[in-house]
Amino acid sequence: MTSLSVNLNKIAVLRNSRGGSEPDVLAAGVACIDAGAHGLTVHPRPDARHIRSADVHALGALCAARGVEFNVEGNPFAPPRSGYPGLLALCEAVRPAQVTLVPDSDGQLTSDHGFDFARDGAALHPLVAAFKALGCRVSVFVDVGDPTVAQAAAVGADRVELYTGPYAEAFAAGNPEAALRAAAGTARLAQSAGLQVNAGHDLNQANLGPFLAAVPQVREVSIGHALIGEALYAGLDATVRAYRRIVDTATAAWAADPGCAGSSRG
């Protein structure tokens, strides 16, 4: 099954740009779940440019009450500071179903690259263990085409999230074939190591279906920027339902393929 997790960061960006509480991040989360989202994603950054620690607590409680998955993204190496207790402390308080580790620096506009396992693997290993001790499934952000992607299993991760920004650019340029082959190859390499595969970044209604058709056994897509942008025109409910139709089509095709076998990690 391919799950849809809606990233609410952009709702928080709009709220923070004006101050106050509108648009309401929690209300947006409720609307997404009501429309069929399998889960919600947030990426609380240390500078609180969008999602804040209080949002993480509120949305975590919402997901627990509604029985959907909560995915918290962040840099495990970023130190605590005023208003940000650190990713591990947040996850200890909220206990999300999944934590997605991303190597983004404070100054990055958005996440745009995966981990370098040769450089970061030794430091990641105890951190992954600490998140898993909280009961969280751990996914790590990886670059498509990374020949060392299987090292994510060695650091203890359960899943990898493929960075799909380059694929989205290739799709928009009209030549996605090479990017799709690379993504499928990276997914298979990860799966051969016992890892499951998520995907995210710049996926939208136009490019998501072809991606899921080409890349085997994607367990979850996390979509925020494009989905919220599309919702400005069509409405949040209709847009989430449209994405659900895309992932449901991919899930049906997956189930109909007798040669499709799951990987060993959760």
PDB file of C-alpha atoms in Angstrom:
ATOM      1  CA  MET A   1       0.000   0.000   0.000  1.00  0.00           C
ATOM      2  CA  THR A   2       1.157   3.525  -0.815  1.00  0.00           C
ATOM      3  CA  SER A   3       0.151   5.995   1.883  1.00  0.00           C
ATOM      4  CA  LEU A   4      -0.394   9.728   1.474  1.00  0.00           C
ATOM      5  CA  SER A   5       1.040  11.930   4.229  1.00  0.00           C
ATOM      6  CA  VAL A   6       0.212  15.614   3.896  1.00  0.00           C
ATOM      7  CA  ASN A   7       2.960  18.032   4.931  1.00  0.00           C
ATOM      8  CA  LEU A   8       1.467  21.052   6.727  1.00  0.00           C
ATOM      9  CA  ASN A   9       4.542  23.286   6.762  1.00  0.00           C
ATOM     10  CA  LYS A  10       3.137  25.745   4.219  1.00  0.00           C
ATOM     11  CA  ILE A  11      -0.004  26.289   6.274  1.00  0.00           C
ATOM     12  CA  ALA A  12       2.273  27.350   9.129  1.00  0.00           C
ATOM     13  CA  VAL A  13       4.265  29.630   6.795  1.00  0.00           C
ATOM     14  CA  LEU A  14       1.077  31.536   5.939  1.00  0.00           C
ATOM     15  CA  ARG A  15       0.102  31.779   9.598  1.00  0.00           C
ATOM     16  CA  ASN A  16       3.515  32.988  10.687  1.00  0.00           C
ATOM     17  CA  SER A  17       3.715  35.594   7.922  1.00  0.00           C
ATOM     18  CA  ARG A  18       0.858  37.516   9.512  1.00  0.00           C
ATOM     19  CA  GLY A  19       1.038  36.472  13.146  1.00  0.00           C
ATOM     20  CA  GLY A  20      -1.895  35.157  15.104  1.00  0.00           C
ATOM     21  CA  SER A  21      -3.418  31.745  14.493  1.00  0.00           C
ATOM     22  CA  GLU A  22      -4.853  31.889  10.964  1.00  0.00           C
ATOM     23  CA  PRO A  23      -4.774  29.804   8.899  1.00  0.00           C
ATOM     24  CA  ASP A  24      -5.097  27.230  11.673  1.00  0.00           C
ATOM     25  CA  VAL A  25      -2.631  24.361  11.291  1.00  0.00           C
ATOM     26  CA  LEU A  26      -4.698  22.016  13.443  1.00  0.00           C
ATOM     27  CA  ALA A  27      -7.872  22.727  11.483  1.00  0.00           C
ATOM     28  CA  ALA A  28      -5.970  22.058   8.256  1.00  0.00           C
ATOM     29  CA  GLY A  29      -4.815  18.735   9.690  1.00  0.00           C
ATOM     30  CA  VAL A  30      -8.401  17.798  10.514  1.00  0.00           C
ATOM     31  CA  ALA A  31      -9.501  18.714   6.985  1.00  0.00           C
ATOM     32  CA  CYS A  32      -6.751  16.585   5.429  1.00  0.00           C
ATOM     33  CA  ILE A  33      -7.617  13.574   7.564  1.00  0.00           C
ATOM     34  CA  ASP A  34     -11.334  14.003   6.823  1.00  0.00           C
ATOM     35  CA  ALA A  35     -10.499  14.038   3.107  1.00  0.00           C
ATOM     36  CA  GLY A  36      -8.642  10.732   3.370  1.00  0.00           C
ATOM     37  CA  ALA A  37      -5.003  11.502   4.153  1.00  0.00           C
ATOM     38  CA  HIS A  38      -3.328   8.464   5.702  1.00  0.00           C
ATOM     39  CA  GLY A  39      -1.181  10.714   7.864  1.00  0.00           C
ATOM     40  CA  LEU A  40       0.312  14.139   8.487  1.00  0.00           C
ATOM     41  CA  THR A  41       3.905  15.328   8.188  1.00  0.00           C
ATOM     42  CA  VAL A  42       5.657  18.288   9.793  1.00  0.00           C
ATOM     43  CA  HIS A  43       9.240  19.502   9.689  1.00  0.00           C
ATOM     44  CA  PRO A  44       9.888  21.666  12.764  1.00  0.00           C
ATOM     45  CA  ARG A  45      13.037  23.662  12.071  1.00  0.00           C
ATOM     46  CA  PRO A  46      15.117  25.209  14.856  1.00  0.00           C
ATOM     47  CA  ASP A  47      14.307  28.733  13.633  1.00  0.00           C
ATOM     48  CA  ALA A  48      10.542  28.008  13.816  1.00  0.00           C
ATOM     49  CA  ARG A  49      10.088  29.495  10.357  1.00  0.00           C
ATOM     50  CA  HIS A  50       6.918  27.446   9.927  1.00  0.00           C
ATOM     51  CA  ILE A  51       5.953  24.548  12.211  1.00  0.00           C
ATOM     52  CA  ARG A  52       6.533  25.278  15.890  1.00  0.00           C
ATOM     53  CA  SER A  53       6.991  22.911  18.805  1.00  0.00           C
ATOM     54  CA  ALA A  54       3.418  23.574  19.977  1.00  0.00           C
ATOM     55  CA  ASP A  55       2.138  22.527  16.551  1.00  0.00           C
ATOM     56  CA  VAL A  56       4.007  19.240  16.832  1.00  0.00           C
ATOM     57  CA  HIS A  57       2.295  18.490  20.133  1.00  0.00           C
ATOM     58  CA  ALA A  58      -1.168  19.458  18.868  1.00  0.00           C
ATOM     59  CA  LEU A  59      -0.884  17.539  15.612  1.00  0.00           C
ATOM     60  CA  GLY A  60       0.590  14.520  17.353  1.00  0.00           C
ATOM     61  CA  ALA A  61      -2.442  14.396  19.640  1.00  0.00           C
ATOM     62  CA  LEU A  62      -4.758  14.793  16.646  1.00  0.00           C
ATOM     63  CA  CYS A  63      -3.147  11.931  14.734  1.00  0.00           C
ATOM     64  CA  ALA A  64      -3.277   9.685  17.790  1.00  0.00           C
ATOM     65  CA  ALA A  65      -6.961  10.480  18.330  1.00  0.00           C
ATOM     66  CA  ARG A  66      -7.834   9.904  14.668  1.00  0.00           C
ATOM     67  CA  GLY A  67      -5.730   6.772  14.243  1.00  0.00           C
ATOM     68  CA  VAL A  68      -3.510   8.069  11.449  1.00  0.00           C
ATOM     69  CA  GLU A  69       0.271   8.214  11.242  1.00  0.00           C
ATOM     70  CA  PHE A  70       2.269  11.231  12.316  1.00  0.00           C
ATOM     71  CA  ASN A  71       5.622  11.786  10.619  1.00  0.00           C
ATOM     72  CA  VAL A  72       8.072  14.273  12.131  1.00  0.00           C
ATOM     73  CA  GLU A  73      11.020  15.330   9.981  1.00  0.00           C
ATOM     74  CA  GLY A  74      14.181  17.029  11.092  1.00  0.00           C
ATOM     75  CA  ASN A  75      17.935  17.153  11.403  1.00  0.00           C
ATOM     76  CA  PRO A  76      18.995  14.900  14.292  1.00  0.00           C
ATOM     77  CA  PHE A  77      22.281  16.807  14.607  1.00  0.00           C
ATOM     78  CA  ALA A  78      20.676  20.240  15.138  1.00  0.00           C
ATOM     79  CA  PRO A  79      21.216  21.315  18.770  1.00  0.00           C
ATOM     80  CA  PRO A  80      18.373  22.523  20.998  1.00  0.00           C
ATOM     81  CA  ARG A  81      17.798  26.237  21.344  1.00  0.00           C
ATOM     82  CA  SER A  82      15.152  28.623  22.582  1.00  0.00           C
ATOM     83  CA  GLY A  83      11.768  27.444  21.331  1.00  0.00           C
ATOM     84  CA  TYR A  84      13.199  24.238  19.889  1.00  0.00           C
ATOM     85  CA  PRO A  85      14.024  21.399  22.298  1.00  0.00           C
ATOM     86  CA  GLY A  86      15.678  19.279  19.618  1.00  0.00           C
ATOM     87  CA  LEU A  87      14.260  16.577  17.371  1.00  0.00           C
ATOM     88  CA  LEU A  88      14.806  13.730  19.824  1.00  0.00           C
ATOM     89  CA  ALA A  89      13.135  15.596  22.683  1.00  0.00           C
ATOM     90  CA  LEU A  90      10.143  16.467  20.502  1.00  0.00           C
ATOM     91  CA  CYS A  91       9.758  12.858  19.436  1.00  0.00           C
ATOM     92  CA  GLU A  92      10.144  11.660  23.015  1.00  0.00           C
ATOM     93  CA  ALA A  93       7.228  13.886  24.004  1.00  0.00           C
ATOM     94  CA  VAL A  94       4.980  13.138  21.023  1.00  0.00           C
ATOM     95  CA  ARG A  95       5.988   9.582  19.983  1.00  0.00           C
ATOM     96  CA  PRO A  96       5.212   9.887  16.247  1.00  0.00           C
ATOM     97  CA  ALA A  97       4.743   6.753  14.188  1.00  0.00           C
ATOM     98  CA  GLN A  98       7.678   7.799  12.028  1.00  0.00           C
ATOM     99  CA  VAL A  99      10.618  10.159  12.263  1.00  0.00           C
ATOM    100  CA  THR A 100      12.354  11.129   9.035  1.00  0.00           C
ATOM    101  CA  LEU A 101      15.954  12.231   9.474  1.00  0.00           C
ATOM    102  CA  VAL A 102      17.083  14.948   7.062  1.00  0.00           C
ATOM    103  CA  PRO A 103      20.570  16.545   6.815  1.00  0.00           C
ATOM    104  CA  ASP A 104      19.421  20.134   6.372  1.00  0.00           C
ATOM    105  CA  SER A 105      21.291  23.105   7.793  1.00  0.00           C
ATOM    106  CA  ASP A 106      19.678  26.131   9.416  1.00  0.00           C
ATOM    107  CA  GLY A 107      20.153  28.272   6.348  1.00  0.00           C
ATOM    108  CA  GLN A 108      18.652  25.901   3.800  1.00  0.00           C
ATOM    109  CA  LEU A 109      15.467  27.089   2.113  1.00  0.00           C
ATOM    110  CA  THR A 110      14.264  23.499   1.845  1.00  0.00           C
ATOM    111  CA  SER A 111      15.646  19.968   2.093  1.00  0.00           C
ATOM    112  CA  ASP A 112      17.643  19.375  -1.074  1.00  0.00           C
ATOM    113  CA  HIS A 113      20.025  16.457  -0.511  1.00  0.00           C
ATOM    114  CA  GLY A 114      20.338  13.170   1.302  1.00  0.00           C
ATOM    115  CA  PHE A 115      22.790  11.901   3.887  1.00  0.00           C
ATOM    116  CA  ASP A 116      26.409  11.081   3.096  1.00  0.00           C
ATOM    117  CA  PHE A 117      26.686   7.731   4.857  1.00  0.00           C
ATOM    118  CA  ALA A 118      30.480   7.621   4.632  1.00  0.00           C
ATOM    119  CA  ARG A 119      30.625  10.899   6.561  1.00  0.00           C
ATOM    120  CA  ASP A 120      27.520  10.663   8.753  1.00  0.00           C
ATOM    121  CA  GLY A 121      26.945   6.936   9.255  1.00  0.00           C
ATOM    122  CA  ALA A 122      28.830   6.501  12.524  1.00  0.00           C
ATOM    123  CA  ALA A 123      27.109   9.511  14.091  1.00  0.00           C
ATOM    124  CA  LEU A 124      23.695   8.477  12.797  1.00  0.00           C
ATOM    125  CA  HIS A 125      23.785   4.973  14.237  1.00  0.00           C
ATOM    126  CA  PRO A 126      23.219   5.845  17.947  1.00  0.00           C
ATOM    127  CA  LEU A 127      20.690   8.518  17.050  1.00  0.00           C
ATOM    128  CA  VAL A 128      18.641   6.094  14.961  1.00  0.00           C
ATOM    129  CA  ALA A 129      18.737   3.678  17.902  1.00  0.00           C
ATOM    130  CA  ALA A 130      17.495   6.414  20.236  1.00  0.00           C
ATOM    131  CA  PHE A 131      14.513   7.219  18.017  1.00  0.00           C
ATOM    132  CA  LYS A 132      13.667   3.556  17.616  1.00  0.00           C
ATOM    133  CA  ALA A 133      13.785   3.123  21.394  1.00  0.00           C
ATOM    134  CA  LEU A 134      10.868   5.586  21.499  1.00  0.00           C
ATOM    135  CA  GLY A 135       8.850   3.269  19.252  1.00  0.00           C
ATOM    136  CA  CYS A 136       9.317   5.388  16.124  1.00  0.00           C
ATOM    137  CA  ARG A 137       9.895   3.911  12.704  1.00  0.00           C
ATOM    138  CA  VAL A 138      12.958   5.658  11.292  1.00  0.00           C
ATOM    139  CA  SER A 139      13.362   6.818   7.708  1.00  0.00           C
ATOM    140  CA  VAL A 140      16.433   8.626   6.383  1.00  0.00           C
ATOM    141  CA  PHE A 141      16.532  11.061   3.473  1.00  0.00           C
ATOM    142  CA  VAL A 142      18.656   9.830   0.547  1.00  0.00           C
ATOM    143  CA  ASP A 143      19.655  10.994  -2.903  1.00  0.00           C
ATOM    144  CA  VAL A 144      18.427   9.111  -5.935  1.00  0.00           C
ATOM    145  CA  GLY A 145      21.438   7.454  -7.509  1.00  0.00           C
ATOM    146  CA  ASP A 146      23.372   7.109  -4.245  1.00  0.00           C
ATOM    147  CA  PRO A 147      25.278   3.815  -4.606  1.00  0.00           C
ATOM    148  CA  THR A 148      25.652   3.587  -0.817  1.00  0.00           C
ATOM    149  CA  VAL A 149      21.918   3.738  -0.070  1.00  0.00           C
ATOM    150  CA  ALA A 150      22.020   0.254   1.478  1.00  0.00           C
ATOM    151  CA  GLN A 151      24.137   1.768   4.260  1.00  0.00           C
ATOM    152  CA  ALA A 152      20.905   3.136   5.669  1.00  0.00           C
ATOM    153  CA  ALA A 153      20.230  -0.397   6.883  1.00  0.00           C
ATOM    154  CA  ALA A 154      23.625  -0.518   8.563  1.00  0.00           C
ATOM    155  CA  VAL A 155      22.802   2.579  10.638  1.00  0.00           C
ATOM    156  CA  GLY A 156      19.576   0.907  11.747  1.00  0.00           C
ATOM    157  CA  ALA A 157      16.977   2.720   9.631  1.00  0.00           C
ATOM    158  CA  ASP A 158      13.738   1.030   8.633  1.00  0.00           C
ATOM    159  CA  ARG A 159      13.114   3.083   5.507  1.00  0.00           C
ATOM    160  CA  VAL A 160      14.687   5.574   3.152  1.00  0.00           C
ATOM    161  CA  GLU A 161      12.949   8.576   1.658  1.00  0.00           C
ATOM    162  CA  LEU A 162      13.980   9.257  -1.916  1.00  0.00           C
ATOM    163  CA  TYR A 163      14.626  12.930  -2.629  1.00  0.00           C
ATOM    164  CA  THR A 164      12.458  13.459  -5.716  1.00  0.00           C
ATOM    165  CA  GLY A 165      13.350  17.069  -6.517  1.00  0.00           C
ATOM    166  CA  PRO A 166      15.529  16.187  -9.552  1.00  0.00           C
ATOM    167  CA  TYR A 167      12.802  13.882 -10.881  1.00  0.00           C
ATOM    168  CA  ALA A 168      10.232  16.676 -10.607  1.00  0.00           C
ATOM    169  CA  GLU A 169      12.530  19.027 -12.514  1.00  0.00           C
ATOM    170  CA  ALA A 170      13.095  16.424 -15.236  1.00  0.00           C
ATOM    171  CA  PHE A 171       9.358  15.780 -15.490  1.00  0.00           C
ATOM    172  CA  ALA A 172       8.632  19.490 -15.867  1.00  0.00           C
ATOM    173  CA  ALA A 173      11.284  19.666 -18.598  1.00  0.00           C
ATOM    174  CA  GLY A 174       9.607  16.810 -20.477  1.00  0.00           C
ATOM    175  CA  ASN A 175      12.360  14.198 -20.070  1.00  0.00           C
ATOM    176  CA  PRO A 176      11.715  12.198 -16.878  1.00  0.00           C
ATOM    177  CA  GLU A 177      12.805   8.775 -18.170  1.00  0.00           C
ATOM    178  CA  ALA A 178      16.382   8.766 -16.874  1.00  0.00           C
ATOM    179  CA  ALA A 179      15.311  10.156 -13.510  1.00  0.00           C
ATOM    180  CA  LEU A 180      12.646   7.476 -13.191  1.00  0.00           C
ATOM    181  CA  ARG A 181      15.130   4.726 -14.011  1.00  0.00           C
ATOM    182  CA  ALA A 182      17.532   6.098 -11.423  1.00  0.00           C
ATOM    183  CA  ALA A 183      14.812   6.307  -8.766  1.00  0.00           C
ATOM    184  CA  ALA A 184      13.637   2.771  -9.488  1.00  0.00           C
ATOM    185  CA  GLY A 185      17.200   1.489  -9.302  1.00  0.00           C
ATOM    186  CA  THR A 186      17.842   3.238  -5.987  1.00  0.00           C
ATOM    187  CA  ALA A 187      14.574   1.885  -4.584  1.00  0.00           C
ATOM    188  CA  ARG A 188      15.493  -1.670  -5.561  1.00  0.00           C
ATOM    189  CA  LEU A 189      18.965  -1.295  -4.073  1.00  0.00           C
ATOM    190  CA  ALA A 190      17.453  -0.151  -0.789  1.00  0.00           C
ATOM    191  CA  GLN A 191      14.862  -2.895  -0.814  1.00  0.00           C
ATOM    192  CA  SER A 192      17.515  -5.509  -1.436  1.00  0.00           C
ATOM    193  CA  ALA A 193      19.043  -4.425   1.893  1.00  0.00           C
ATOM    194  CA  GLY A 194      15.721  -4.950   3.685  1.00  0.00           C
ATOM    195  CA  LEU A 195      14.673  -1.307   3.671  1.00  0.00           C
ATOM    196  CA  GLN A 196      11.284   0.056   2.674  1.00  0.00           C
ATOM    197  CA  VAL A 197      10.982   3.126   0.484  1.00  0.00           C
ATOM    198  CA  ASN A 198       9.229   6.475   0.924  1.00  0.00           C
ATOM    199  CA  ALA A 199       9.441   9.431  -1.443  1.00  0.00           C
ATOM    200  CA  GLY A 200       8.989  13.158  -1.294  1.00  0.00           C
ATOM    201  CA  HIS A 201       9.844  16.627  -2.564  1.00  0.00           C
ATOM    202  CA  ASP A 202       8.149  18.539  -5.391  1.00  0.00           C
ATOM    203  CA  LEU A 203       5.743  15.706  -6.144  1.00  0.00           C
ATOM    204  CA  ASN A 204       2.427  16.936  -7.525  1.00  0.00           C
ATOM    205  CA  GLN A 205      -0.713  15.663  -9.221  1.00  0.00           C
ATOM    206  CA  ALA A 206       0.945  15.671 -12.636  1.00  0.00           C
ATOM    207  CA  ASN A 207       4.147  13.785 -11.803  1.00  0.00           C
ATOM    208  CA  LEU A 208       3.085  11.533  -8.912  1.00  0.00           C
ATOM    209  CA  GLY A 209       1.261   8.879 -10.939  1.00  0.00           C
ATOM    210  CA  PRO A 210       4.136   8.243 -13.370  1.00  0.00           C
ATOM    211  CA  PHE A 211       6.564   8.099 -10.445  1.00  0.00           C
ATOM    212  CA  LEU A 212       4.547   5.494  -8.560  1.00  0.00           C
ATOM    213  CA  ALA A 213       4.058   3.481 -11.739  1.00  0.00           C
ATOM    214  CA  ALA A 214       7.809   3.354 -12.377  1.00  0.00           C
ATOM    215  CA  VAL A 215       9.265   3.038  -8.872  1.00  0.00           C
ATOM    216  CA  PRO A 216       8.403  -0.248  -7.152  1.00  0.00           C
ATOM    217  CA  GLN A 217       6.708  -0.568  -3.776  1.00  0.00           C
ATOM    218  CA  VAL A 218       6.743   3.026  -2.556  1.00  0.00           C
ATOM    219  CA  ARG A 219       5.279   2.852   0.933  1.00  0.00           C
ATOM    220  CA  GLU A 220       4.588   6.544   1.520  1.00  0.00           C
ATOM    221  CA  VAL A 221       4.663   9.852  -0.277  1.00  0.00           C
ATOM    222  CA  SER A 222       4.932  13.046   1.759  1.00  0.00           C
ATOM    223  CA  ILE A 223       3.544  16.021  -0.141  1.00  0.00           C
ATOM    224  CA  GLY A 224       3.108  19.578   1.033  1.00  0.00           C
ATOM    225  CA  HIS A 225       4.260  22.476  -1.126  1.00  0.00           C
ATOM    226  CA  ALA A 226       2.461  21.478  -4.339  1.00  0.00           C
ATOM    227  CA  LEU A 227      -0.593  20.136  -2.542  1.00  0.00           C
ATOM    228  CA  ILE A 228      -1.152  23.338  -0.575  1.00  0.00           C
ATOM    229  CA  GLY A 229      -0.545  25.398  -3.711  1.00  0.00           C
ATOM    230  CA  GLU A 230      -3.100  23.372  -5.677  1.00  0.00           C
ATOM    231  CA  ALA A 231      -5.540  23.651  -2.777  1.00  0.00           C
ATOM    232  CA  LEU A 232      -5.570  27.439  -3.166  1.00  0.00           C
ATOM    233  CA  TYR A 233      -7.511  26.879  -6.392  1.00  0.00           C
ATOM    234  CA  ALA A 234      -9.442  23.657  -5.821  1.00  0.00           C
ATOM    235  CA  GLY A 235      -9.828  23.589  -2.046  1.00  0.00           C
ATOM    236  CA  LEU A 236      -8.038  21.420   0.499  1.00  0.00           C
ATOM    237  CA  ASP A 237     -10.662  18.668   0.629  1.00  0.00           C
ATOM    238  CA  ALA A 238     -10.842  18.213  -3.143  1.00  0.00           C
ATOM    239  CA  THR A 239      -7.067  18.326  -3.520  1.00  0.00           C
ATOM    240  CA  VAL A 240      -6.361  15.710  -0.861  1.00  0.00           C
ATOM    241  CA  ARG A 241      -9.031  13.482  -2.405  1.00  0.00           C
ATOM    242  CA  ALA A 242      -7.372  13.881  -5.803  1.00  0.00           C
ATOM    243  CA  TYR A 243      -4.038  12.735  -4.375  1.00  0.00           C
ATOM    244  CA  ARG A 244      -5.758   9.815  -2.673  1.00  0.00           C
ATOM    245  CA  ARG A 245      -7.079   8.676  -6.048  1.00  0.00           C
ATOM    246  CA  ILE A 246      -3.534   8.690  -7.424  1.00  0.00           C
ATOM    247  CA  VAL A 247      -2.030   6.680  -4.564  1.00  0.00           C
ATOM    248  CA  ASP A 248      -5.006   4.320  -4.511  1.00  0.00           C
ATOM    249  CA  THR A 249      -4.480   3.601  -8.210  1.00  0.00           C
ATOM    250  CA  ALA A 250      -0.835   2.821  -7.512  1.00  0.00           C
ATOM    251  CA  THR A 251      -1.807   0.580  -4.601  1.00  0.00           C
ATOM    252  CA  ALA A 252      -4.287  -1.342  -6.765  1.00  0.00           C
ATOM    253  CA  ALA A 253      -1.622  -1.880  -9.419  1.00  0.00           C
ATOM    254  CA  TRP A 254       0.816  -3.019  -6.751  1.00  0.00           C
ATOM    255  CA  ALA A 255      -1.691  -5.508  -5.327  1.00  0.00           C
ATOM    256  CA  ALA A 256      -2.451  -6.867  -8.791  1.00  0.00           C
ATOM    257  CA  ASP A 257       1.227  -7.645  -9.465  1.00  0.00           C
ATOM    258  CA  PRO A 258       1.875 -11.215  -8.284  1.00  0.00           C
ATOM    259  CA  GLY A 259       5.618 -10.673  -8.383  1.00  0.00           C
ATOM    260  CA  CYS A 260       5.521  -7.746  -5.955  1.00  0.00           C
ATOM    261  CA  ALA A 261       6.958  -8.738  -2.573  1.00  0.00           C
ATOM    262  CA  GLY A 262       7.400  -6.511   0.438  1.00  0.00           C
ATOM    263  CA  SER A 263      10.718  -5.910   2.133  1.00  0.00           C
ATOM    264  CA  SER A 264      11.580  -7.099   5.589  1.00  0.00           C
ATOM    265  CA  ARG A 265      11.709  -3.894   7.643  1.00  0.00           C
ATOM    266  CA  GLY A 266       8.667  -2.052   8.994  1.00  0.00           C
TER     267      GLY A 266
END
